[in-house]
Short mmCIF file of C-alpha atoms and ligand atoms in Angstrom, two decimals:
data_model
loop_
_atom_site.label_atom_id
_atom_site.label_comp_id
_atom_site.label_asym_id
_atom_site.label_seq_id
_atom_site.Cartn_x
_atom_site.Cartn_y
_atom_site.Cartn_z
CA UNK A 235 11.96 95.50 123.78
CA UNK A 236 14.46 96.96 121.33
CA UNK A 237 15.12 95.00 118.15
CA UNK A 238 18.25 92.82 117.94
CA UNK A 239 21.33 94.62 116.68
CA UNK A 240 21.99 94.31 112.96
CA UNK A 241 24.96 96.05 111.39
CA UNK A 242 26.64 95.83 108.05
CA UNK A 243 29.94 96.41 106.32
CA UNK A 244 29.22 97.73 102.84
CA UNK A 245 32.35 97.68 100.70
CA UNK A 246 32.50 98.97 97.16
CA UNK A 247 34.49 96.33 95.25
CA UNK A 248 36.98 98.62 93.57
CA UNK A 249 40.29 97.20 94.84
CA UNK A 250 41.77 95.29 97.74
CA UNK A 251 40.43 95.72 101.25
CA UNK A 252 42.16 98.75 102.72
CA UNK A 253 43.12 98.88 106.41
CA UNK A 254 40.48 101.61 106.84
CA UNK A 255 37.86 99.24 105.45
CA UNK A 256 39.14 96.48 107.69
CA UNK A 257 38.69 98.74 110.70
CA UNK A 258 35.12 99.64 109.69
CA UNK A 259 34.35 95.96 109.21
CA UNK A 260 35.96 95.08 112.54
CA UNK A 261 34.08 97.75 114.53
CA UNK A 262 30.81 96.55 113.05
CA UNK A 263 31.74 92.96 113.81
CA UNK A 264 32.79 93.71 117.39
CA UNK A 265 29.72 95.84 118.00
CA UNK A 266 27.42 93.09 116.69
CA UNK A 267 29.13 90.28 118.59
CA UNK A 268 29.30 92.30 121.81
CA UNK A 269 25.55 92.83 121.62
CA UNK A 270 24.66 89.35 120.43
CA UNK A 271 23.60 90.77 117.07
CA UNK A 272 24.21 90.05 113.41
CA UNK A 273 27.07 91.18 111.18
CA UNK A 274 26.11 91.46 107.52
CA UNK A 275 28.03 92.17 104.33
CA UNK A 276 26.45 94.21 101.57
CA UNK A 277 28.26 94.87 98.32
CA UNK A 278 27.86 98.40 96.97
CA UNK A 279 28.64 97.86 93.32
CA UNK A 280 26.36 100.25 91.46
CA UNK A 281 29.38 102.19 90.23
CA UNK A 282 29.76 99.85 87.29
CA UNK A 283 32.77 101.65 85.89
CA UNK A 284 34.84 100.99 89.03
CA UNK A 285 33.42 97.77 90.50
CA UNK A 286 34.81 94.43 89.41
CA UNK A 287 34.04 90.82 90.25
CA UNK A 288 37.71 90.24 90.79
CA UNK A 289 37.85 92.92 93.46
CA UNK A 290 34.71 91.52 95.07
CA UNK A 291 36.45 88.17 95.42
CA UNK A 292 39.56 89.83 96.82
CA UNK A 293 37.60 91.79 99.40
CA UNK A 294 35.69 88.68 100.50
CA UNK A 295 38.92 86.71 100.70
CA UNK A 296 40.54 89.39 102.83
CA UNK A 297 37.53 89.48 105.17
CA UNK A 298 37.66 85.70 105.44
CA UNK A 299 41.41 85.80 106.09
CA UNK A 300 40.67 88.23 108.93
CA UNK A 301 37.98 85.78 110.14
CA UNK A 302 35.39 88.54 110.21
CA UNK A 303 32.68 86.03 109.44
CA UNK A 304 29.31 87.30 108.35
CA UNK A 305 25.95 85.65 108.88
CA UNK A 306 24.26 87.24 105.85
CA UNK A 307 25.76 88.44 102.62
CA UNK A 308 27.46 87.11 99.54
CA UNK A 309 28.74 83.59 99.77
CA UNK A 310 32.47 83.72 100.27
CA UNK A 311 33.43 81.56 97.31
CA UNK A 312 30.56 81.46 94.85
CA UNK A 313 29.54 84.72 93.29
CA UNK A 314 25.96 83.68 92.66
CA UNK A 315 24.46 82.37 95.88
CA UNK A 316 23.89 84.75 98.74
CA UNK A 317 23.36 83.70 102.32
CA UNK A 318 20.45 85.13 104.28
CA UNK A 319 16.77 85.98 103.92
CA UNK A 320 17.01 89.66 102.97
CA UNK A 321 19.14 89.37 99.84
CA UNK A 322 20.30 89.77 97.23
CA UNK A 323 23.16 91.41 99.10
CA UNK A 324 24.73 92.89 96.01
CA UNK A 325 23.23 96.21 94.99
CA UNK A 326 23.71 95.54 91.28
CA UNK A 327 21.19 92.71 91.75
CA UNK A 328 18.61 94.92 93.49
CA UNK A 329 17.89 97.44 90.75
CA UNK A 330 14.18 96.59 90.57
CA UNK A 331 13.88 97.29 94.30
CA UNK A 332 15.34 100.79 93.94
CA UNK A 333 13.11 101.46 90.94
CA UNK A 334 10.05 100.59 93.00
CA UNK A 335 11.02 102.88 95.83
CA UNK A 336 11.80 105.69 93.38
CA UNK A 337 8.35 105.24 91.80
CA UNK A 338 6.78 105.43 95.23
CA UNK A 339 8.65 108.65 96.02
CA UNK A 340 7.49 110.11 92.70
CA UNK A 341 3.89 109.11 93.48
CA UNK A 342 4.18 110.76 96.88
CA UNK A 343 5.57 113.85 95.13
CA UNK A 344 8.76 113.61 97.15
CA UNK A 345 10.78 113.04 94.01
CA UNK A 346 10.38 113.88 90.32
CA UNK A 347 11.63 113.15 86.85
CA UNK A 348 13.97 115.90 85.75
CA UNK A 349 14.63 116.44 82.05
CA UNK A 350 17.25 119.17 82.34
CA UNK A 351 20.32 118.65 80.19
CA UNK A 352 23.85 119.01 81.55
CA UNK A 353 24.23 122.27 79.59
CA UNK A 354 21.05 123.69 81.12
CA UNK A 355 22.27 122.76 84.58
CA UNK A 356 25.68 124.37 84.04
CA UNK A 357 24.10 127.55 82.68
CA UNK A 358 21.72 127.74 85.61
CA UNK A 359 24.50 127.14 88.11
CA UNK A 360 26.64 129.92 86.64
CA UNK A 361 23.70 132.29 86.73
CA UNK A 362 22.89 131.50 90.36
CA UNK A 363 26.53 131.95 91.31
CA UNK A 364 26.65 135.30 89.55
CA UNK A 365 23.61 136.37 91.60
CA UNK A 366 25.41 135.30 94.79
CA UNK A 367 22.94 132.46 95.42
CA UNK A 368 23.66 128.84 96.36
CA UNK A 369 24.04 127.05 93.02
CA UNK A 370 21.60 124.19 93.74
CA UNK A 371 19.60 122.86 90.82
CA UNK A 372 16.28 124.68 90.48
CA UNK A 373 14.53 122.34 88.13
CA UNK A 374 11.43 123.57 86.27
CA UNK A 375 10.22 119.94 86.34
CA UNK A 376 9.86 119.83 90.11
CA UNK A 377 6.22 120.88 89.83
CA UNK A 378 5.29 118.83 86.75
CA UNK A 379 2.47 116.38 87.58
CA UNK A 380 3.89 112.82 87.83
CA UNK A 381 1.57 111.49 85.11
CA UNK A 382 2.72 114.11 82.62
CA UNK A 383 6.38 113.42 83.41
CA UNK A 384 5.83 109.68 83.09
CA UNK A 385 4.28 110.17 79.66
CA UNK A 386 7.44 112.00 78.56
CA UNK A 387 9.61 109.18 79.93
CA UNK A 388 7.47 106.59 78.17
CA UNK A 389 7.89 108.56 74.97
CA UNK A 390 11.64 107.98 75.30
CA UNK A 391 12.82 111.28 76.81
CA UNK A 392 15.92 111.02 78.99
CA UNK A 393 15.42 111.87 82.64
CA UNK A 394 17.02 111.47 86.03
CA UNK A 395 14.96 111.09 89.18
CA UNK A 396 15.64 113.86 91.67
CA UNK A 397 14.70 114.14 95.31
CA UNK A 398 12.77 117.31 96.24
CA UNK A 399 14.57 119.31 98.88
CA UNK A 400 13.35 122.86 98.41
CA UNK A 401 10.24 122.56 100.56
CA UNK A 402 12.11 120.98 103.48
CA UNK A 403 13.61 124.15 105.00
CA UNK A 404 14.72 122.85 108.37
CA UNK A 405 17.66 121.46 110.27
CA UNK A 406 18.23 117.72 110.37
CA UNK A 407 19.59 116.82 113.78
CA UNK A 408 20.78 113.44 114.92
CA UNK A 409 22.97 112.02 117.63
CA UNK A 410 25.99 110.39 116.14
CA UNK A 411 27.19 107.51 118.32
CA UNK A 412 30.75 108.84 118.15
CA UNK A 413 30.49 112.53 117.38
CA UNK A 414 27.45 113.42 119.47
CA UNK A 415 24.84 115.85 118.16
CA UNK A 416 25.21 116.68 114.48
CA UNK A 417 23.11 119.33 112.76
CA UNK A 418 22.76 119.76 109.01
CA UNK A 419 20.58 122.51 107.49
CA UNK A 420 18.46 121.09 104.69
CA UNK A 421 19.78 123.63 102.19
CA UNK A 422 23.21 122.10 102.47
CA UNK A 423 22.06 120.00 99.53
CA UNK A 424 19.99 120.73 96.46
CA UNK A 425 17.59 118.39 94.66
CA UNK A 426 19.88 115.39 94.48
CA UNK A 427 19.75 112.54 92.01
CA UNK A 428 18.30 109.18 93.09
CA UNK A 429 18.36 107.43 89.72
CA UNK A 430 20.62 108.42 86.85
CA UNK A 431 19.45 108.40 83.24
CA UNK A 432 19.32 104.73 82.37
CA UNK A 433 17.99 103.93 85.85
CA UNK A 434 21.23 103.28 87.74
CA UNK A 435 20.74 104.35 91.36
CA UNK A 436 23.25 106.49 93.26
CA UNK A 437 24.95 105.52 96.50
CA UNK A 438 22.88 107.60 98.95
CA UNK A 439 19.65 106.20 97.61
CA UNK A 440 20.62 102.51 97.54
CA UNK A 441 22.24 102.84 100.91
CA UNK A 442 19.14 104.22 102.65
CA UNK A 443 16.82 101.76 100.88
CA UNK A 444 18.97 98.77 101.75
CA UNK A 445 19.72 99.79 105.31
CA UNK A 446 15.97 99.98 105.82
CA UNK A 447 15.01 96.78 103.96
CA UNK A 448 17.89 94.85 105.51
CA UNK A 449 16.70 96.03 108.93
CA UNK A 450 19.91 97.71 110.03
CA UNK A 451 19.71 99.07 113.54
CA UNK A 452 23.07 100.86 113.43
CA UNK A 453 25.26 102.21 110.68
CA UNK A 454 28.93 102.46 111.60
CA UNK A 455 31.07 103.80 108.81
CA UNK A 456 33.93 106.10 107.88
CA UNK A 457 33.83 109.78 108.74
CA UNK A 458 33.87 110.73 105.05
CA UNK A 459 30.24 109.55 104.89
CA UNK A 460 29.03 111.93 107.60
CA UNK A 461 27.67 114.54 105.13
CA UNK A 462 25.87 111.76 103.21
CA UNK A 463 23.77 111.15 106.29
CA UNK A 464 21.72 114.26 105.51
CA UNK A 465 20.50 112.94 102.14
CA UNK A 466 19.86 109.54 103.67
CA UNK A 467 17.83 111.05 106.52
CA UNK A 468 15.72 112.94 103.97
CA UNK A 469 14.98 109.66 102.17
CA UNK A 470 14.02 107.89 105.41
CA UNK A 471 11.71 110.75 106.31
CA UNK A 472 10.08 110.87 102.88
CA UNK A 473 9.39 107.13 102.99
CA UNK A 474 8.16 107.27 106.58
CA UNK A 475 10.89 104.88 107.68
CA UNK A 476 12.69 104.95 110.99
CA UNK A 477 16.35 105.78 110.49
CA UNK A 478 19.05 103.59 112.07
CA UNK A 479 21.49 105.06 114.56
CA UNK A 480 24.62 106.42 112.91
CA UNK A 481 28.21 106.38 114.09
CA UNK A 482 31.04 107.86 112.04
CA UNK A 483 34.54 106.56 112.72
CA UNK A 484 37.50 108.93 112.88
CA UNK A 485 39.94 109.25 109.99
CA UNK A 486 43.08 107.14 109.80
CA UNK A 487 46.13 109.37 109.26
CA UNK A 488 49.70 108.70 108.25
CA UNK A 489 52.72 109.83 110.27
CA UNK A 490 52.49 113.29 108.70
CA UNK A 491 48.86 113.51 109.83
CA UNK A 492 47.63 113.29 106.24
CA UNK A 493 44.93 110.90 105.15
CA UNK A 494 46.55 107.46 104.91
CA UNK A 495 47.44 106.73 101.31
CA UNK A 496 49.12 103.99 99.34
CA UNK A 497 52.00 106.26 98.39
CA UNK A 498 53.62 105.95 101.81
CA UNK A 499 53.72 102.17 102.21
CA UNK A 500 51.43 99.20 102.57
CA UNK A 501 47.78 100.01 103.24
CA UNK A 502 45.90 96.98 101.95
CA UNK A 503 45.26 93.91 104.07
CA UNK A 504 46.55 91.81 101.20
CA UNK A 505 49.98 93.47 101.36
CA UNK A 506 50.18 92.86 105.11
CA UNK A 507 49.24 89.25 104.55
CA UNK A 508 52.08 88.85 102.01
CA UNK A 509 54.52 90.55 104.38
CA UNK A 510 53.78 87.95 107.03
CA UNK A 511 51.41 89.69 109.41
CA UNK A 512 48.94 87.58 111.33
CA UNK A 513 45.29 88.47 110.83
CA UNK A 514 44.84 88.54 114.60
CA UNK A 515 47.63 91.10 114.93
CA UNK A 516 46.33 93.28 112.13
CA UNK A 517 42.86 93.25 113.71
CA UNK A 518 44.28 94.06 117.13
CA UNK A 519 46.21 96.96 115.62
CA UNK A 520 43.33 98.44 113.61
CA UNK A 521 41.00 98.08 116.58
CA UNK A 522 43.21 100.50 118.48
CA UNK A 523 43.12 103.07 115.66
CA UNK A 524 40.37 105.09 117.26
CA UNK A 525 39.31 102.95 120.17
CA UNK A 526 40.80 101.73 123.44
CA UNK A 527 39.68 99.20 126.01
CA UNK A 528 38.51 100.56 129.36
CA UNK A 529 41.06 98.45 131.23
CA UNK A 530 43.89 99.66 128.97
CA UNK A 531 44.67 96.18 127.64
CA UNK A 532 46.60 96.46 124.36
CA UNK A 533 47.40 92.98 123.10
CA UNK A 534 44.04 91.31 122.64
CA UNK A 535 42.51 88.39 120.82
CA UNK A 536 39.30 88.96 118.90
CA UNK A 537 37.37 87.45 121.81
CA UNK A 538 39.00 89.84 124.25
CA UNK A 539 38.21 92.78 121.98
CA UNK A 540 34.60 91.63 121.56
CA UNK A 541 34.14 91.46 125.31
CA UNK A 542 35.53 94.98 125.79
CA UNK A 543 34.13 96.75 122.74
CA UNK A 544 32.20 99.88 123.61
CA UNK A 545 31.50 102.66 121.12
CA UNK A 546 31.47 105.24 123.88
CA UNK A 547 35.24 104.73 123.99
CA UNK A 548 35.69 105.37 120.27
CA UNK A 549 37.69 108.53 119.64
CA UNK A 550 36.58 111.49 117.57
CA UNK A 551 40.08 112.60 116.63
CA UNK A 552 41.96 111.06 113.71
CA UNK A 553 44.14 108.06 114.54
CA UNK A 554 47.74 107.85 113.34
CA UNK A 555 48.76 104.65 111.59
CA UNK A 556 52.09 103.65 113.11
CA UNK A 557 53.69 100.89 111.04
CA UNK A 558 56.36 100.30 113.70
CA UNK A 559 53.71 99.62 116.31
CA UNK A 560 51.91 97.25 113.94
CA UNK A 561 55.11 95.27 113.50
CA UNK A 562 55.72 95.17 117.23
CA UNK A 563 52.17 93.98 117.77
CA UNK A 564 52.61 91.31 115.16
CA UNK A 565 55.67 90.07 117.02
CA UNK A 566 53.66 89.88 120.26
CA UNK A 567 50.98 87.79 118.55
CA UNK A 568 53.54 85.57 116.81
CA UNK A 569 55.38 84.88 120.06
CA UNK A 570 52.15 84.03 121.86
CA UNK A 571 51.24 81.32 119.33
CA UNK A 572 51.61 77.68 120.34
CA UNK A 573 54.71 76.47 118.49
CA UNK A 574 52.77 74.06 116.29
CA UNK A 575 50.54 76.93 115.13
CA UNK A 576 53.52 79.17 114.50
CA UNK A 577 55.03 76.39 112.40
CA UNK A 578 51.82 76.09 110.38
CA UNK A 579 51.67 79.85 109.82
CA UNK A 580 55.25 79.79 108.54
CA UNK A 581 54.54 77.13 105.90
CA UNK A 582 53.32 79.41 103.06
CA UNK A 583 56.38 81.60 103.59
CA UNK A 584 58.69 78.58 103.56
CA UNK A 585 57.05 77.55 100.35
CA UNK A 586 57.62 80.86 98.61
CA UNK A 587 61.26 80.70 99.72
CA UNK A 588 61.41 77.07 98.48
CA UNK A 589 62.33 75.96 101.95
CA UNK A 590 61.57 72.40 102.93
CA UNK A 591 61.73 70.98 106.43
CA UNK A 592 60.30 67.53 105.74
CA UNK A 593 61.93 65.22 108.17
CA UNK A 594 61.94 67.39 111.29
CA UNK A 595 60.38 66.06 114.49
CA UNK A 596 57.76 67.82 116.61
CA UNK A 597 60.45 68.11 119.23
CA UNK A 598 62.68 69.99 116.81
CA UNK A 599 59.81 72.24 115.73
CA UNK A 600 59.18 73.11 119.35
CA UNK A 601 62.84 73.63 120.10
CA UNK A 602 63.48 75.76 117.02
CA UNK A 603 60.40 77.91 117.58
CA UNK A 604 61.38 78.52 121.18
CA UNK A 605 64.90 79.44 120.15
CA UNK A 606 64.14 81.52 117.07
CA UNK A 607 60.80 83.23 117.57
CA UNK A 608 62.28 86.27 119.23
CA UNK A 609 64.50 86.88 116.21
CA UNK A 610 61.70 87.83 113.86
CA UNK A 611 58.62 90.08 113.87
CA UNK A 612 56.86 88.87 110.72
CA UNK A 613 56.43 85.45 109.15
CA UNK A 614 58.43 86.64 106.15
CA UNK A 615 61.35 87.50 108.44
CA UNK A 616 60.76 84.16 110.17
CA UNK A 617 61.25 82.31 106.91
CA UNK A 618 64.52 84.20 106.37
CA UNK A 619 65.73 83.14 109.83
CA UNK A 620 64.80 79.49 109.20
CA UNK A 621 66.50 79.70 105.82
CA UNK A 622 69.90 79.85 107.57
CA UNK A 623 69.17 76.28 108.76
CA UNK A 624 68.64 74.91 105.27
CA UNK A 625 71.69 73.31 103.61
CA UNK A 626 70.09 73.72 100.21
CA UNK A 627 70.29 77.48 100.70
CA UNK A 628 73.74 77.55 102.25
CA UNK A 629 75.80 80.15 100.42
CA UNK A 630 79.08 81.82 101.18
CA UNK A 631 78.27 85.50 100.98
CA UNK A 632 80.63 88.04 99.37
CA UNK A 633 81.07 89.68 102.82
CA UNK A 634 82.83 86.48 103.89
CA UNK A 635 85.74 87.03 101.48
CA UNK A 636 87.62 89.35 103.81
CA UNK A 637 87.37 86.85 106.67
CA UNK A 638 88.38 83.95 104.45
CA UNK A 639 91.54 85.89 103.55
CA UNK A 640 92.72 86.13 107.18
CA UNK A 641 95.71 83.82 107.78
CA UNK A 642 94.07 82.19 110.84
CA UNK A 643 90.70 81.36 109.27
CA UNK A 644 91.60 78.09 107.58
CA UNK A 645 92.96 76.58 110.79
CA UNK A 646 89.87 77.69 112.73
CA UNK A 647 87.47 76.13 110.25
CA UNK A 648 89.52 72.92 110.05
CA UNK A 649 89.63 72.58 113.82
CA UNK A 650 85.91 73.27 114.00
CA UNK A 651 85.19 70.59 111.40
CA UNK A 652 87.31 68.06 113.28
CA UNK A 653 85.65 68.80 116.60
CA UNK A 654 82.21 68.41 115.07
CA UNK A 655 83.24 65.16 113.39
CA UNK A 656 84.56 63.79 116.69
CA UNK A 657 81.44 64.87 118.62
CA UNK A 658 79.61 61.81 119.82
CA UNK A 659 75.93 62.80 119.46
CA UNK A 660 73.98 63.83 116.33
CA UNK A 661 73.18 67.22 117.83
CA UNK A 662 75.08 69.70 119.88
CA UNK A 663 74.00 71.62 122.96
CA UNK A 664 74.84 75.23 123.67
CA UNK A 665 77.38 73.98 126.25
CA UNK A 666 78.98 71.60 123.74
CA UNK A 667 79.33 74.53 121.36
CA UNK A 668 80.84 76.78 124.04
CA UNK A 669 83.37 74.02 124.84
CA UNK A 670 84.35 73.70 121.21
CA UNK A 671 84.84 77.43 120.85
CA UNK A 672 87.21 77.32 123.81
CA UNK A 673 89.10 74.38 122.33
CA UNK A 674 89.55 76.20 119.00
CA UNK A 675 90.70 79.31 120.80
CA UNK A 676 93.39 77.35 122.63
CA UNK A 677 94.58 75.20 119.80
CA UNK A 678 94.58 77.89 117.06
CA UNK A 679 95.65 80.70 119.38
CA UNK A 680 92.95 83.05 118.12
CA UNK A 681 90.35 85.11 119.92
CA UNK A 682 87.84 87.88 119.29
CA UNK A 683 86.66 88.40 115.75
CA UNK A 684 89.29 86.08 114.26
CA UNK A 685 87.59 83.28 116.10
CA UNK A 686 83.95 84.35 116.05
CA UNK A 687 83.69 85.76 112.53
CA UNK A 688 85.52 82.73 111.09
CA UNK A 689 83.11 80.42 112.90
CA UNK A 690 80.12 82.37 111.65
CA UNK A 691 81.35 81.98 108.10
CA UNK A 692 81.97 78.27 108.70
CA UNK A 693 78.42 77.81 109.96
CA UNK A 694 76.18 80.30 108.17
CA UNK A 695 78.42 81.52 105.34
CA UNK A 696 78.41 85.16 106.45
CA UNK A 697 79.67 87.25 109.36
CA UNK A 698 76.24 88.47 110.57
CA UNK A 699 72.96 86.81 111.58
CA UNK A 700 71.22 85.03 114.40
CA UNK A 701 73.50 84.07 117.29
CA UNK A 702 75.41 80.84 116.68
CA UNK A 703 74.72 79.46 120.16
CA UNK A 704 71.01 79.54 119.18
CA UNK A 705 71.49 78.12 115.69
CA UNK A 706 74.06 75.39 116.29
CA UNK A 707 71.86 73.32 118.66
CA UNK A 708 69.23 73.28 115.89
CA UNK A 709 71.61 71.90 113.26
CA UNK A 710 72.74 68.35 112.62
CA UNK A 711 76.32 67.20 112.70
CA UNK A 712 76.03 66.28 109.03
CA UNK A 713 74.92 69.75 108.10
CA UNK A 714 77.68 71.44 110.10
CA UNK A 715 80.34 69.25 108.47
CA UNK A 716 78.89 69.88 105.02
CA UNK A 717 79.06 73.64 105.56
CA UNK A 718 82.58 73.61 106.97
CA UNK A 719 83.77 71.56 103.98
CA UNK A 720 82.22 73.99 101.54
CA UNK A 721 83.99 76.85 103.25
CA UNK A 722 87.29 75.00 103.25
CA UNK A 723 86.93 74.28 99.56
CA UNK A 724 86.51 77.97 98.81
N1 LIG B 62 30.24 101.70 99.97
C1 LIG B 62 30.66 102.70 100.90
C2 LIG B 62 32.17 102.67 100.98
O1 LIG B 62 32.81 101.73 100.54
C3 LIG B 62 30.07 102.42 102.27
C4 LIG B 62 29.16 103.47 102.70
C5 LIG B 62 28.37 103.11 103.94
O2 LIG B 62 28.83 102.32 104.77
O3 LIG B 62 27.28 103.65 104.06
O4 LIG B 62 32.75 103.61 101.47
#
């Protein structure tokens, strides 16, 4: 029986979660859930100069916002307690583990202490280059007996620990789950560093050690890590460990087919959150950057994606990030939400716009969502649409001046105000509104833009916006009178 699937997302906490990272996390999550396995988070923070606690919190918050819940890893809120039996799940807290493995590799003569200085290395490299050779480090310490080297270290000499590659002389071949057979000749790398002076381990070393100790069965990560696989395979082999199966996800490109970068617009999950994208929509979108469902379904919930996820349908070619498609997809997800949920999702955006809808009924929420949800594609745009219904934010825009100067406008607005005042109910239907428009047309002898633009200004303070026949039935008589009076007073 094969062991249960265990996969991890291993972010380096050096900023917000990028959409590329979100996709890697999602593919791991979908793969695990599809196979009834475990999804684990490991924090790769041994680059002390770039990793911050603040970023760690941001990354965990973004993952939680996306609901990519992990069963083992750092606790979402506290920075001290990890969840799971194979922790700690932060590499900066596992230094003694890496030291032990490095010692074992030295004992097995698979690795060695190297005392070369940076100057010596540079000199050697230049010399090798001049001779037309590959400029890999050829350390004189490779053959030094471990006990002798250890004595030097104990005497305070500075050393790095290097992995021995020169005796390997072979091709490393593995079947990548996405790219098929991959072959790396061993001399693609020289004796690489495992531990820096001072004992800080490097990425390739920690990664292989942790993937083994944390019992990963599969490693799904970004394409840029493909060449790292060679060093990691060498470490597995030297330790006599079985390597996990690797899968390297295609690049995400911008519209100019360049690697997606911040310079051309939002790329972090946090920015999309602030712009009013739903996590479900963002996940749906990133899932399709390099994968498609066998049945061609595009708009999917996380459950539907989990059910369909199959790495054999992951693409090798780079995927283009299309911001227009993301927005469209967000609109599809927004419109599919039950109206109560849509209302809840809008709340933080109302709050940042200082919009308050305290005394509205569930019936009104339902009615307004049904009427307005096709007029916006993000929650931020949604808040702007709802803002037109708030008297507190009613303003007469400068574009209205021209319309206010027309000789017919005053009469139109006055007639409108009177009709609203005389209207028997608190609210108005679309038909009531159509009737009133007709009555104004007849009594003021206006039509076309003299009628419609003047009414728009009387109701929303500007000549453009959501259709009045949609808005008016959502407004109270009191509000409509208040607005008309303000316009008349101008
Ligand atoms: N810490 C690496 C990164 O953020 C992950 C490498 C891996 O998944 O092996 O790119």
